[in-house]
Amino acid sequence: MQIRDLPFPDPGDPDVRSGPRFLLWLGRSQWGGQAKALGWGTLHMAAVASLPVVVGLAVQAVIDRSGARLATAGVLLLIVGTAVTVGDTMLHRVAVTNWITAAARVQQLLARRTAELGATLTRRVAAGEVVAVSTGDIEKIGWCVESVSRFSAALLATVGVCTGLIVYEPRLGLLVAGGVLLLALTVLPLLPRATRRADRQRDKAGRATELAADTVAGLRVLRGVGGEELFLDRYRRASQEVREAAVTTARMWAVIDAVQVALPGLLLISVVWQGTTLASQGNLGVGELVTVYGAVIFLLFPLRNLQEFAMAWSFARPSARRTARVLALRRAPADAAAKTSPTAPASASASAPASTAATTTATATATATGDAEPQAARLAGDLYDPASGLLAPAGALTAVVCGDPDTAGRLAERLGGHPADNPGAPSVLLGGTALGDRPLGEARGAVLVQDKDPVLLSGTLTDLLDVPCSGEVSAVQALDAAQCADVLDALARSVPGSGSDPMRVRITERGRSLSGGQRQRLALARSLRTDPEVLVLDEPTSAVDSHTEARIAEGLVRLRQGRTTVVFTSSPLLLDRADRVVLVSEGSVTAAGEHRALLRTEPAYRWVVTRETDEELTEGMGSA
């Protein structure tokens, strides 16, 4: 895999049982690139290790006044220098490719998991942790995966040079091998402590990042309640903890660096002393002494690579652990057996209209005849949730009233095929087909869920409305139904020289330059433009005034005519325009009917919608 071939057609199925297992899987996934890096790294190390030998031959040739051997040494030096250049260049090229492709693979896996979980992701893991994983952690994981091959080449070079020195000059070779072994025995016990300190630093940094991201996301709310200073103090304390942990980690790495400088230096002094003694006694030639000296100097190079891998591993472990935790989240599969559980009695499914049964029959017929065309027709019809008993008839506008906003949000997610809070619950049925049993893309194409806090990505209004759609609803129609005329005027006036075309004005990230009501209406226009078979809206008008809300209700009914629409709301203006209103209490449907009828007959419904009790209603009628 080359960088130009990214993204991966399929990033694979990662092993997320633990951070180290995830790193091991990632390394195996690009074994070809790792093998190339190992090959080029070995060539580079071998060429660099050969330089002292060639230089020693040249020095000895000069001492012996041998022109032929000096010429041979010159040719060998040219060959070795070329090998060093080629090996270093190709190693760098392949190493960077491995780093980028590993990071890209992780990024694709995270994007796939985020798209699969949708709005339920931030319910199951902090948004700040997702930010930390998708930014700094990816880079550290790529660094660790890339450094494996260079570490392996350095290890091979170290063993090879020590073995060669023992064969070349046993007395000095044994001294060098003993010094390297002593260095390893001194440094290796320090690495676990450095790793633990680095883990604590990365964990504290991750928590600080999570706190910062969550604070920024809720800054508007914090300002409303005067909580900026409170969260600022929390982040200041978290930042100081990160600083202290970083200083502690740096001290340990400084000790390791000092050991790696001091011990090789002592080893070099010992080798020079011993070599000089042997040379003065005539037992060692000057060229041989130069060769041994150069080999000891070379050993400092692979030892640095070994330290780099230790650092990469220590920093990548917590990053891989966080990444594996996010990637381990799964969209809960449908539990077929739970469809007959006490939470979804058979009598509830019998309440579904005949159209559901007809759709199911048509599906079965198409399957039996081998006709693959009716695939799209399977995800059409009545929307039914066996767990709560909620039924949204096909082609109708169904309003759902919940006393608890969190219950409404979870139920809206379930209708989109995300049973995150109760994986054992039966899947929602669309036309008799379980959404949890269908491929994610197919389910998403049939049911679109807009949560109560929709996100507007940066870009122009044209980019915002450039979404997969049926083509039957134009951008103008969607904007008109969502009552975005004043939003368009405000955008046209916001940027001088834009040609008074609001569609070409850039919207800042998450629509922060717009008011809450403007963002909400643009998000609604985007959902209407998509024109899905089933549209689920969670409080789509909570940030607009009553006059605008009434016009939105009319536009919604007009534009979604013949399409299944579910609106979670307690607004009388929307409830009065709905074909069917359902009251949900404690996760189950307790009443259903028309808005005005429920106001007369259901006290619980009346209290949620109007906040009036029976006594207050009686008193009001009496005073009238």
Coordinates of C-alpha atoms in Angstrom, one line a residue:
M1 CA 0.0 0.0 0.0
Q2 CA 1.4 3.4 -1.1
I3 CA 0.2 6.8 0.1
R4 CA -1.3 7.5 -3.2
D5 CA -3.5 4.4 -2.9
L6 CA -5.2 5.7 0.3
P7 CA -7.8 5.4 1.6
F8 CA -8.0 1.7 2.1
P9 CA -10.8 -0.1 0.4
D10 CA -11.3 -2.0 3.6
P11 CA -9.3 -1.0 6.8
G12 CA -10.0 -4.5 8.3
D13 CA -11.4 -5.8 11.5
P14 CA -9.1 -4.8 14.3
D15 CA -8.3 -6.8 17.4
V16 CA -9.6 -4.4 20.2
R17 CA -9.2 -6.7 23.2
S18 CA -6.4 -4.6 24.5
G19 CA -4.0 -1.8 23.4
P20 CA -1.0 -4.1 22.7
R21 CA -3.2 -6.5 20.8
F22 CA -4.4 -3.6 18.7
L23 CA -0.8 -2.5 18.0
L24 CA 0.1 -6.0 17.1
W25 CA -2.8 -6.3 14.7
L26 CA -1.9 -3.0 13.1
G27 CA 1.6 -4.1 12.5
R28 CA 0.5 -7.4 11.0
S29 CA -1.9 -5.6 8.7
Q30 CA 1.0 -3.9 6.9
W31 CA 3.6 -6.6 7.1
G32 CA 4.7 -5.9 3.5
G33 CA 5.7 -2.3 4.4
Q34 CA 7.3 -3.6 7.6
A35 CA 9.4 -6.1 5.6
K36 CA 10.5 -3.5 3.2
A37 CA 11.6 -1.2 6.0
L38 CA 13.4 -4.0 7.7
G39 CA 15.3 -4.8 4.5
W40 CA 16.3 -1.2 3.8
G41 CA 17.1 -0.6 7.4
T42 CA 19.3 -3.7 7.6
L43 CA 21.1 -2.6 4.4
H44 CA 21.6 0.9 5.9
M45 CA 22.9 -0.4 9.2
A46 CA 25.2 -3.0 7.6
A47 CA 26.6 -0.3 5.3
V48 CA 27.3 2.1 8.2
A49 CA 28.8 -0.8 10.2
S50 CA 31.1 -1.6 7.3
L51 CA 32.6 1.9 7.2
P52 CA 35.0 1.3 10.1
V53 CA 36.3 -1.8 8.4
V54 CA 36.9 0.0 5.1
V55 CA 38.6 2.9 6.9
G56 CA 40.7 0.5 8.9
L57 CA 41.8 -1.2 5.7
A58 CA 42.7 2.2 4.2
V59 CA 44.7 3.3 7.3
Q60 CA 46.6 0.0 7.3
A61 CA 47.3 0.3 3.6
V62 CA 48.8 3.7 4.1
I63 CA 51.0 2.4 7.0
D64 CA 52.1 -0.5 4.8
R65 CA 52.6 1.8 1.8
S66 CA 50.4 -0.5 -0.4
G67 CA 48.8 1.4 -3.2
A68 CA 46.8 -1.6 -4.5
R69 CA 45.2 -2.1 -1.1
L70 CA 44.5 1.6 -0.8
A71 CA 42.8 1.6 -4.2
T72 CA 40.8 -1.4 -3.2
A73 CA 39.8 0.4 0.0
G74 CA 38.8 3.4 -2.0
V75 CA 36.5 1.3 -4.3
L76 CA 35.0 -0.4 -1.2
L77 CA 34.4 3.0 0.4
L78 CA 32.6 4.2 -2.7
I79 CA 30.4 1.1 -2.7
V80 CA 29.7 1.3 1.0
G81 CA 28.9 5.1 0.8
T82 CA 26.5 4.4 -2.0
A83 CA 24.8 1.7 0.0
V84 CA 24.5 4.0 3.0
T85 CA 22.9 6.7 0.8
V86 CA 20.5 4.4 -0.9
G87 CA 19.6 2.5 2.2
D88 CA 19.0 5.7 4.3
T89 CA 16.9 7.3 1.5
M90 CA 14.7 4.2 0.9
L91 CA 14.4 3.5 4.7
H92 CA 13.1 7.0 5.3
R93 CA 10.7 6.7 2.4
V94 CA 9.3 3.4 3.5
A95 CA 9.2 4.4 7.2
V96 CA 7.2 7.5 6.5
T97 CA 4.8 5.5 4.3
N98 CA 4.3 3.0 7.1
W99 CA 3.7 5.8 9.6
I100 CA 1.1 7.5 7.4
T101 CA -0.6 4.3 6.2
A102 CA -0.9 3.1 9.8
A103 CA -2.4 6.4 11.0
A104 CA -4.7 6.4 8.0
R105 CA -5.9 2.9 8.8
V106 CA -6.7 3.9 12.4
Q107 CA -8.4 7.1 11.1
Q108 CA -10.6 5.1 8.8
L109 CA -11.5 2.6 11.5
L110 CA -12.5 5.5 13.8
A111 CA -14.5 7.2 11.1
R112 CA -16.3 3.9 10.3
R113 CA -17.1 3.4 14.0
T114 CA -18.3 7.0 14.5
A115 CA -20.5 6.7 11.4
E116 CA -21.9 3.4 12.6
L117 CA -22.7 4.6 16.2
G118 CA -23.9 8.1 15.2
A119 CA -25.3 10.2 18.0
T120 CA -25.0 7.3 20.4
L121 CA -21.2 7.6 20.4
T122 CA -21.1 10.6 22.8
R123 CA -23.5 8.8 25.1
R124 CA -21.1 5.9 25.5
V125 CA -17.8 7.7 25.5
A126 CA -16.8 11.3 26.3
A127 CA -16.6 13.6 23.2
G128 CA -13.2 14.8 24.4
E129 CA -11.9 11.3 24.4
V130 CA -13.0 10.9 20.8
V131 CA -11.1 14.1 20.0
A132 CA -8.0 12.9 21.8
V133 CA -8.0 9.6 20.0
S134 CA -8.6 11.1 16.5
T135 CA -5.9 13.7 16.8
G136 CA -2.7 13.1 18.9
D137 CA -3.2 9.3 19.6
I138 CA -3.3 8.5 15.9
E139 CA 0.1 10.1 15.4
K140 CA 1.7 8.2 18.3
I141 CA 0.3 4.9 17.2
G142 CA 1.7 5.5 13.7
W143 CA 5.1 6.3 15.2
C144 CA 5.2 3.1 17.2
V145 CA 4.2 0.9 14.2
E146 CA 6.8 2.6 12.0
S147 CA 9.6 2.3 14.5
V148 CA 9.3 -1.5 14.8
S149 CA 11.1 -2.2 11.6
R150 CA 13.9 0.3 12.4
F151 CA 14.2 -1.2 15.9
S152 CA 14.5 -4.7 14.4
A153 CA 17.2 -3.5 12.0
A154 CA 19.1 -1.8 14.8
L155 CA 18.9 -5.0 16.9
L156 CA 20.3 -7.1 14.1
A157 CA 23.1 -4.6 13.5
T158 CA 24.1 -4.6 17.2
V159 CA 24.2 -8.4 17.4
G160 CA 26.1 -8.6 14.1
V161 CA 28.7 -6.0 15.0
C162 CA 29.4 -7.6 18.4
T163 CA 29.7 -11.0 16.8
G164 CA 32.0 -9.6 14.1
L165 CA 34.2 -7.9 16.6
I166 CA 34.6 -11.1 18.6
V167 CA 35.6 -13.0 15.5
Y168 CA 37.8 -10.1 14.3
E169 CA 39.6 -9.4 17.5
P170 CA 38.5 -11.6 20.4
R171 CA 40.0 -9.7 23.2
L172 CA 38.5 -6.3 22.2
G173 CA 35.4 -7.9 20.9
L174 CA 34.6 -9.6 24.2
L175 CA 35.2 -6.2 25.9
V176 CA 32.7 -4.5 23.6
A177 CA 30.1 -7.2 23.9
G178 CA 30.4 -7.2 27.7
G179 CA 30.0 -3.4 27.7
V180 CA 26.9 -3.5 25.4
L181 CA 25.4 -6.2 27.7
L182 CA 26.1 -4.1 30.8
L183 CA 24.5 -1.1 29.1
A184 CA 21.4 -3.2 28.2
L185 CA 21.2 -4.6 31.8
T186 CA 21.4 -1.0 33.2
V187 CA 18.9 0.6 30.8
L188 CA 16.3 -2.1 30.5
P189 CA 15.2 -2.0 34.1
L190 CA 14.7 1.8 33.8
L191 CA 12.4 1.5 30.8
P192 CA 9.3 0.1 32.6
R193 CA 9.5 3.0 35.1
A194 CA 9.8 5.4 32.2
T195 CA 6.9 3.7 30.5
R196 CA 4.6 3.9 33.6
R197 CA 5.4 7.5 34.0
A198 CA 4.7 8.2 30.3
D199 CA 1.4 6.3 30.7
R200 CA 0.4 8.5 33.6
Q201 CA 1.4 11.6 31.6
R202 CA -0.6 10.5 28.6
D203 CA -3.7 9.6 30.7
K204 CA -3.6 13.0 32.4
A205 CA -3.1 14.7 29.1
G206 CA -6.0 12.8 27.7
R207 CA -8.3 13.8 30.5
A208 CA -7.2 17.4 30.1
T209 CA -8.0 17.3 26.4
E210 CA -11.4 15.7 27.2
L211 CA -12.1 18.4 29.7
A212 CA -11.1 21.2 27.3
A213 CA -13.2 19.8 24.4
D214 CA -16.3 19.2 26.6
T215 CA -15.9 22.7 28.1
V216 CA -15.6 24.4 24.7
A217 CA -18.6 22.4 23.4
G218 CA -20.7 23.6 26.4
L219 CA -19.3 27.1 26.5
R220 CA -22.5 28.8 25.6
V221 CA -24.3 26.9 28.4
L222 CA -21.5 27.7 30.9
R223 CA -21.7 31.4 30.2
G224 CA -25.5 31.3 30.7
V225 CA -25.1 29.9 34.2
G226 CA -21.8 31.7 35.1
G227 CA -19.7 28.5 35.2
E228 CA -16.8 29.7 33.2
E229 CA -14.5 30.2 36.1
L230 CA -15.4 26.9 37.7
F231 CA -14.4 25.0 34.6
L232 CA -11.4 27.2 34.0
D233 CA -10.1 26.3 37.5
R234 CA -10.7 22.6 36.7
Y235 CA -8.8 22.8 33.5
R236 CA -6.0 24.8 35.2
R237 CA -5.6 22.0 37.7
A238 CA -5.7 19.4 35.1
S239 CA -3.1 21.3 33.0
Q240 CA -0.8 21.5 36.0
E241 CA -1.1 17.8 36.6
V242 CA -0.1 17.2 33.0
R243 CA 2.9 19.5 33.4
E244 CA 4.1 17.8 36.6
A245 CA 3.7 14.4 35.0
A246 CA 5.6 15.6 31.9
V247 CA 8.5 16.9 34.1
T248 CA 8.6 13.5 36.0
T249 CA 8.7 11.6 32.7
A250 CA 11.4 13.9 31.3
R251 CA 13.6 13.3 34.4
M252 CA 13.4 9.6 33.9
W253 CA 14.3 9.8 30.2
A254 CA 17.1 12.2 31.1
V255 CA 18.5 9.5 33.4
I256 CA 18.3 7.0 30.6
D257 CA 20.0 9.4 28.2
A258 CA 22.7 10.0 30.7
V259 CA 23.3 6.3 31.2
Q260 CA 23.4 5.8 27.4
V261 CA 26.1 8.6 27.1
A262 CA 28.1 7.7 30.2
L263 CA 28.4 3.9 29.7
P264 CA 29.3 4.0 26.0
G265 CA 31.8 6.7 26.8
L266 CA 33.5 4.5 29.5
L267 CA 33.3 1.6 27.1
L268 CA 35.1 3.7 24.4
I269 CA 37.8 4.8 26.8
S270 CA 38.3 1.1 27.9
V271 CA 38.5 -0.1 24.3
V272 CA 41.0 2.7 23.3
W273 CA 43.1 2.0 26.4
Q274 CA 43.2 -1.8 25.8
G275 CA 43.7 -1.4 22.1
T276 CA 46.6 1.0 22.5
T277 CA 48.2 -1.4 24.9
L278 CA 47.8 -4.2 22.4
A279 CA 49.1 -2.0 19.6
S280 CA 52.2 -0.9 21.6
Q281 CA 53.0 -4.6 22.3
G282 CA 52.7 -5.4 18.6
N283 CA 49.7 -7.6 19.0
L284 CA 47.3 -5.3 17.2
G285 CA 47.7 -3.3 14.0
V286 CA 46.9 0.4 13.8
G287 CA 44.3 -0.3 11.1
E288 CA 42.7 -3.0 13.3
L289 CA 42.6 -0.5 16.2
V290 CA 40.8 2.1 14.0
T291 CA 38.3 -0.6 12.9
V292 CA 37.4 -1.5 16.5
Y293 CA 37.2 2.1 17.5
G294 CA 34.9 2.9 14.6
A295 CA 32.7 -0.1 15.4
V296 CA 32.3 1.1 19.0
I297 CA 31.3 4.6 17.8
F298 CA 28.8 2.9 15.4
L299 CA 27.1 1.0 18.2
L300 CA 25.9 4.4 19.6
F301 CA 23.7 4.7 16.5
P302 CA 21.6 1.6 16.8
L303 CA 21.4 2.1 20.6
R304 CA 19.6 5.4 19.9
N305 CA 17.1 3.6 17.7
L306 CA 16.5 1.1 20.6
Q307 CA 15.7 4.0 22.9
E308 CA 13.5 5.6 20.3
F309 CA 11.4 2.5 20.0
A310 CA 11.1 2.3 23.8
M311 CA 9.8 5.9 23.9
A312 CA 7.4 5.2 21.0
W313 CA 6.1 2.1 22.7
S314 CA 5.6 3.9 26.0
F315 CA 3.7 6.8 24.4
A316 CA 1.7 4.5 22.1
R317 CA 0.4 2.1 24.8
P318 CA -2.2 4.5 26.4
S319 CA -3.1 5.9 22.9
A320 CA -3.7 2.3 21.6
R321 CA -5.7 1.5 24.8
R322 CA -8.0 4.5 24.3
T323 CA -8.3 3.8 20.6
A324 CA -9.2 0.1 21.2
R325 CA -11.8 1.2 23.8
V326 CA -13.6 3.4 21.2
L327 CA -13.3 0.9 18.4
A328 CA -14.7 -1.8 20.7
L329 CA -18.1 0.0 20.8
R330 CA -20.6 -1.8 18.6
R331 CA -24.0 -1.1 17.2
A332 CA -26.1 -3.5 19.2
P333 CA -27.4 -6.3 16.9
A334 CA -31.1 -7.2 16.8
D335 CA -32.1 -9.9 19.2
A336 CA -34.6 -12.0 17.4
A337 CA -35.5 -13.9 20.5
A338 CA -36.3 -10.7 22.4
K339 CA -39.1 -10.0 20.0
T340 CA -41.3 -12.4 21.9
S341 CA -40.0 -11.2 25.3
P342 CA -42.4 -9.7 28.0
T343 CA -41.3 -6.2 26.9
A344 CA -42.8 -6.8 23.5
P345 CA -46.0 -8.8 23.8
A346 CA -47.5 -10.5 20.8
S347 CA -50.6 -8.4 21.2
A348 CA -48.5 -5.2 20.6
S349 CA -47.3 -6.4 17.2
A350 CA -50.9 -7.3 16.3
S351 CA -51.8 -3.6 16.6
A352 CA -49.7 -2.8 13.5
P353 CA -51.9 -2.1 10.5
A354 CA -52.4 -4.5 7.7
S355 CA -49.9 -2.6 5.6
T356 CA -47.0 -4.0 7.7
A357 CA -48.2 -7.5 7.2
A358 CA -48.7 -6.8 3.5
T359 CA -45.1 -5.5 3.2
T360 CA -43.8 -8.5 5.1
T361 CA -45.7 -10.9 2.7
A362 CA -44.4 -9.1 -0.3
T363 CA -40.8 -9.4 1.1
A364 CA -41.2 -13.1 1.6
T365 CA -42.6 -13.6 -1.9
A366 CA -39.8 -11.6 -3.4
T367 CA -37.3 -13.7 -1.5
A368 CA -38.9 -17.0 -2.5
T369 CA -38.9 -16.1 -6.2
G370 CA -35.3 -14.9 -6.1
D371 CA -36.2 -11.4 -7.2
A372 CA -33.6 -9.0 -5.7
E373 CA -35.4 -5.8 -7.0
P374 CA -37.8 -5.4 -4.0
Q375 CA -34.8 -4.9 -1.7
A376 CA -35.6 -1.2 -1.3
A377 CA -39.3 -2.0 -0.7
R378 CA -38.4 -4.0 2.4
L379 CA -37.5 -0.8 4.3
A380 CA -40.8 0.9 3.8
G381 CA -44.1 0.8 5.6
D382 CA -45.1 1.3 9.3
L383 CA -42.4 2.0 11.8
Y384 CA -42.9 0.0 15.0
D385 CA -40.8 -0.3 18.2
P386 CA -41.7 -3.5 20.0
A387 CA -39.9 -2.4 23.2
S388 CA -42.0 0.7 23.8
G389 CA -45.1 -0.2 21.7
L390 CA -44.6 3.0 19.5
L391 CA -46.3 2.8 16.1
A392 CA -45.8 5.4 13.4
P393 CA -48.1 4.5 10.4
A394 CA -46.6 4.8 7.0
G395 CA -47.2 8.2 5.2
A396 CA -48.4 9.9 8.4
L397 CA -47.1 12.5 10.7
T398 CA -46.8 11.0 14.2
A399 CA -46.0 13.3 17.2
V400 CA -44.5 11.7 20.3
V401 CA -44.8 13.3 23.7
C402 CA -42.3 12.3 26.4
G403 CA -42.1 13.9 29.8
D404 CA -38.4 13.2 30.0
P405 CA -36.1 14.7 27.3
D406 CA -33.5 11.9 27.8
T407 CA -36.1 9.3 27.2
A408 CA -37.1 11.1 24.0
G409 CA -33.5 11.1 22.8
R410 CA -33.0 7.4 23.5
L411 CA -36.2 6.5 21.8
A412 CA -35.4 8.6 18.8
E413 CA -32.0 6.8 18.5
R414 CA -33.8 3.4 18.8
L415 CA -36.1 4.4 15.9
G416 CA -33.0 4.9 13.8
G417 CA -31.7 1.4 14.6
H418 CA -29.4 2.3 17.5
P419 CA -30.5 0.3 20.6
A420 CA -27.4 1.5 22.5
D421 CA -28.7 1.6 26.1
N422 CA -30.3 -1.9 26.0
P423 CA -28.5 -4.2 23.5
G424 CA -30.9 -7.0 24.4
A425 CA -34.0 -5.1 23.4
P426 CA -35.8 -6.1 20.1
S427 CA -35.0 -4.1 17.1
V428 CA -37.3 -1.5 15.6
L429 CA -39.3 -2.8 12.6
L430 CA -39.8 -0.9 9.4
G431 CA -42.4 -2.6 7.2
G432 CA -41.9 -5.8 9.3
T433 CA -38.2 -5.8 8.7
A434 CA -35.8 -5.4 11.7
L435 CA -33.5 -2.4 11.1
G436 CA -30.9 -4.1 13.3
D437 CA -30.7 -7.0 10.8
R438 CA -30.1 -4.8 7.8
P439 CA -26.8 -3.3 6.7
L440 CA -26.0 0.0 8.3
G441 CA -26.0 1.9 5.1
E442 CA -29.4 0.6 4.1
A443 CA -30.9 1.3 7.5
R444 CA -29.5 4.8 7.5
G445 CA -30.9 5.4 4.0
A446 CA -34.4 4.5 5.1
V447 CA -34.5 6.2 8.5
L448 CA -32.9 9.6 9.2
V449 CA -32.7 10.8 12.8
Q450 CA -32.1 14.4 13.6
D451 CA -31.2 14.8 17.2
K452 CA -32.0 17.9 19.3
D453 CA -28.5 19.3 18.9
P454 CA -27.7 18.9 15.2
V455 CA -24.2 19.8 13.9
L456 CA -23.6 22.1 11.0
L457 CA -20.2 21.5 9.4
S458 CA -18.2 24.5 8.1
G459 CA -18.7 25.4 4.5
T460 CA -21.2 27.3 2.3
L461 CA -25.0 26.8 2.5
T462 CA -24.7 25.0 -0.9
D463 CA -22.3 22.6 0.7
L464 CA -24.6 22.1 3.7
L465 CA -27.5 21.1 1.5
D466 CA -25.4 19.0 -0.8
V467 CA -26.4 15.7 0.8
P468 CA -27.6 12.3 -0.5
C469 CA -31.2 12.8 -1.3
S470 CA -34.1 11.5 -3.4
G471 CA -34.1 14.5 -5.7
E472 CA -37.8 15.2 -5.2
V473 CA -37.2 18.0 -2.7
S474 CA -35.1 20.9 -3.9
A475 CA -33.0 23.1 -1.6
V476 CA -35.3 26.0 -2.1
Q477 CA -38.3 23.9 -1.0
A478 CA -36.5 22.6 2.0
L479 CA -35.4 26.1 3.1
D480 CA -38.9 27.5 2.6
A481 CA -40.5 24.7 4.6
A482 CA -38.0 25.3 7.4
Q483 CA -38.7 29.0 7.4
C484 CA -35.1 30.1 6.6
A485 CA -35.9 33.3 4.7
D486 CA -34.6 35.5 7.5
V487 CA -31.5 33.3 7.8
L488 CA -30.7 33.7 4.2
D489 CA -31.1 37.5 4.5
A490 CA -28.8 37.5 7.5
L491 CA -26.2 35.5 5.6
A492 CA -26.4 37.7 2.6
R493 CA -25.8 40.8 4.7
S494 CA -23.0 39.2 6.8
V495 CA -20.3 39.2 4.1
P496 CA -19.9 42.3 1.9
G497 CA -19.1 41.5 -1.7
S498 CA -20.6 38.1 -1.7
G499 CA -22.9 39.1 -4.5
S500 CA -26.0 39.0 -2.2
D501 CA -26.1 35.2 -2.7
P502 CA -26.5 33.6 0.7
M503 CA -25.8 30.2 -0.8
R504 CA -22.2 31.2 -1.3
V505 CA -21.6 32.6 2.2
R506 CA -19.4 30.4 4.4
I507 CA -20.8 29.1 7.7
T508 CA -18.3 28.8 10.5
E509 CA -17.7 25.5 12.3
R510 CA -20.8 24.1 13.9
G511 CA -22.6 27.2 12.8
R512 CA -21.3 29.2 15.7
S513 CA -21.8 32.5 13.9
L514 CA -25.6 31.7 13.8
S515 CA -28.2 31.9 16.6
G516 CA -29.6 28.7 18.0
G517 CA -32.9 29.1 16.1
Q518 CA -31.0 29.7 12.9
R519 CA -28.9 26.6 13.3
Q520 CA -31.9 24.6 14.1
R521 CA -33.8 25.7 11.1
L522 CA -30.9 25.1 8.7
A523 CA -30.4 21.6 10.2
L524 CA -34.1 20.9 9.6
A525 CA -33.8 22.1 6.0
R526 CA -30.9 19.7 5.5
S527 CA -33.0 16.8 6.8
L528 CA -36.0 17.8 4.6
R529 CA -33.7 18.0 1.6
T530 CA -32.6 14.5 2.2
D531 CA -36.2 13.3 1.9
P532 CA -35.8 9.9 3.6
E533 CA -38.5 7.3 3.7
V534 CA -38.8 7.9 7.5
L535 CA -37.7 11.1 9.1
V536 CA -37.4 11.3 12.9
L537 CA -37.0 14.8 14.4
D538 CA -36.2 15.4 18.1
E539 CA -37.5 18.8 19.2
P540 CA -36.9 20.5 15.8
T541 CA -38.5 23.8 16.9
S542 CA -37.4 24.2 20.5
A543 CA -35.3 27.3 19.7
V544 CA -37.8 29.3 17.6
D545 CA -40.7 31.6 18.5
S546 CA -44.3 30.4 18.3
H547 CA -45.1 32.3 15.0
T548 CA -42.2 30.7 13.2
E549 CA -43.0 27.3 14.8
A550 CA -46.6 27.5 13.4
R551 CA -45.2 28.2 9.9
I552 CA -42.7 25.3 10.2
A553 CA -45.5 23.0 11.2
E554 CA -47.4 23.9 8.1
G555 CA -44.3 23.5 5.9
L556 CA -43.4 20.2 7.4
V557 CA -46.9 18.8 6.8
R558 CA -46.9 20.1 3.3
L559 CA -43.4 18.8 2.3
R560 CA -43.6 15.5 4.0
Q561 CA -47.0 14.6 2.6
G562 CA -47.1 10.8 2.0
R563 CA -43.9 10.3 3.9
T564 CA -43.5 8.8 7.4
T565 CA -42.5 11.5 9.9
V566 CA -42.0 11.2 13.6
V567 CA -41.6 14.3 15.7
F568 CA -40.7 14.3 19.4
T569 CA -42.2 17.5 20.8
S570 CA -44.5 18.9 23.4
S571 CA -45.4 21.9 21.4
P572 CA -49.2 22.3 20.9
L573 CA -48.6 23.9 17.5
L574 CA -46.9 20.8 16.2
L575 CA -49.1 18.4 18.0
D576 CA -52.3 19.9 16.6
R577 CA -51.0 19.3 13.0
A578 CA -50.0 15.7 13.6
D579 CA -52.1 12.9 12.2
R580 CA -51.5 10.8 15.3
V581 CA -50.1 11.7 18.8
V582 CA -48.5 9.2 21.1
L583 CA -47.8 9.7 24.8
V584 CA -44.8 7.8 26.1
S585 CA -44.3 7.4 29.9
E586 CA -41.4 5.5 31.5
G587 CA -40.4 4.1 28.1
S588 CA -43.8 2.7 27.1
V589 CA -46.7 4.0 25.1
T590 CA -49.6 4.8 27.5
A591 CA -52.0 6.7 25.2
A592 CA -52.5 7.4 21.5
G593 CA -55.0 9.5 19.5
E594 CA -55.5 13.1 18.3
H595 CA -54.1 16.1 20.2
R596 CA -57.4 17.7 21.2
A597 CA -58.9 14.4 22.3
L598 CA -55.9 13.5 24.5
L599 CA -56.1 16.9 26.1
R600 CA -59.7 16.1 27.2
T601 CA -59.2 12.5 28.3
E602 CA -55.6 12.1 29.4
P603 CA -54.5 14.1 32.5
A604 CA -50.8 13.0 32.1
Y605 CA -50.8 14.2 28.5
R606 CA -52.4 17.5 29.5
W607 CA -49.9 18.1 32.2
V608 CA -46.9 17.4 29.9
V609 CA -48.2 19.7 27.1
T610 CA -49.9 22.5 29.1
R611 CA -48.5 22.0 32.6
E612 CA -52.0 22.2 33.9
T613 CA -53.5 19.8 36.5
D614 CA -57.1 18.7 36.6
E615 CA -57.8 21.1 39.5
E616 CA -56.3 24.0 37.6
L617 CA -58.2 23.2 34.5
T618 CA -61.5 23.0 36.5
E619 CA -60.8 26.3 38.2
G620 CA -60.0 27.9 34.9
M621 CA -63.3 26.6 33.3
G622 CA -65.2 27.8 36.4
S623 CA -63.8 31.3 36.4
A624 CA -64.6 31.5 32.7

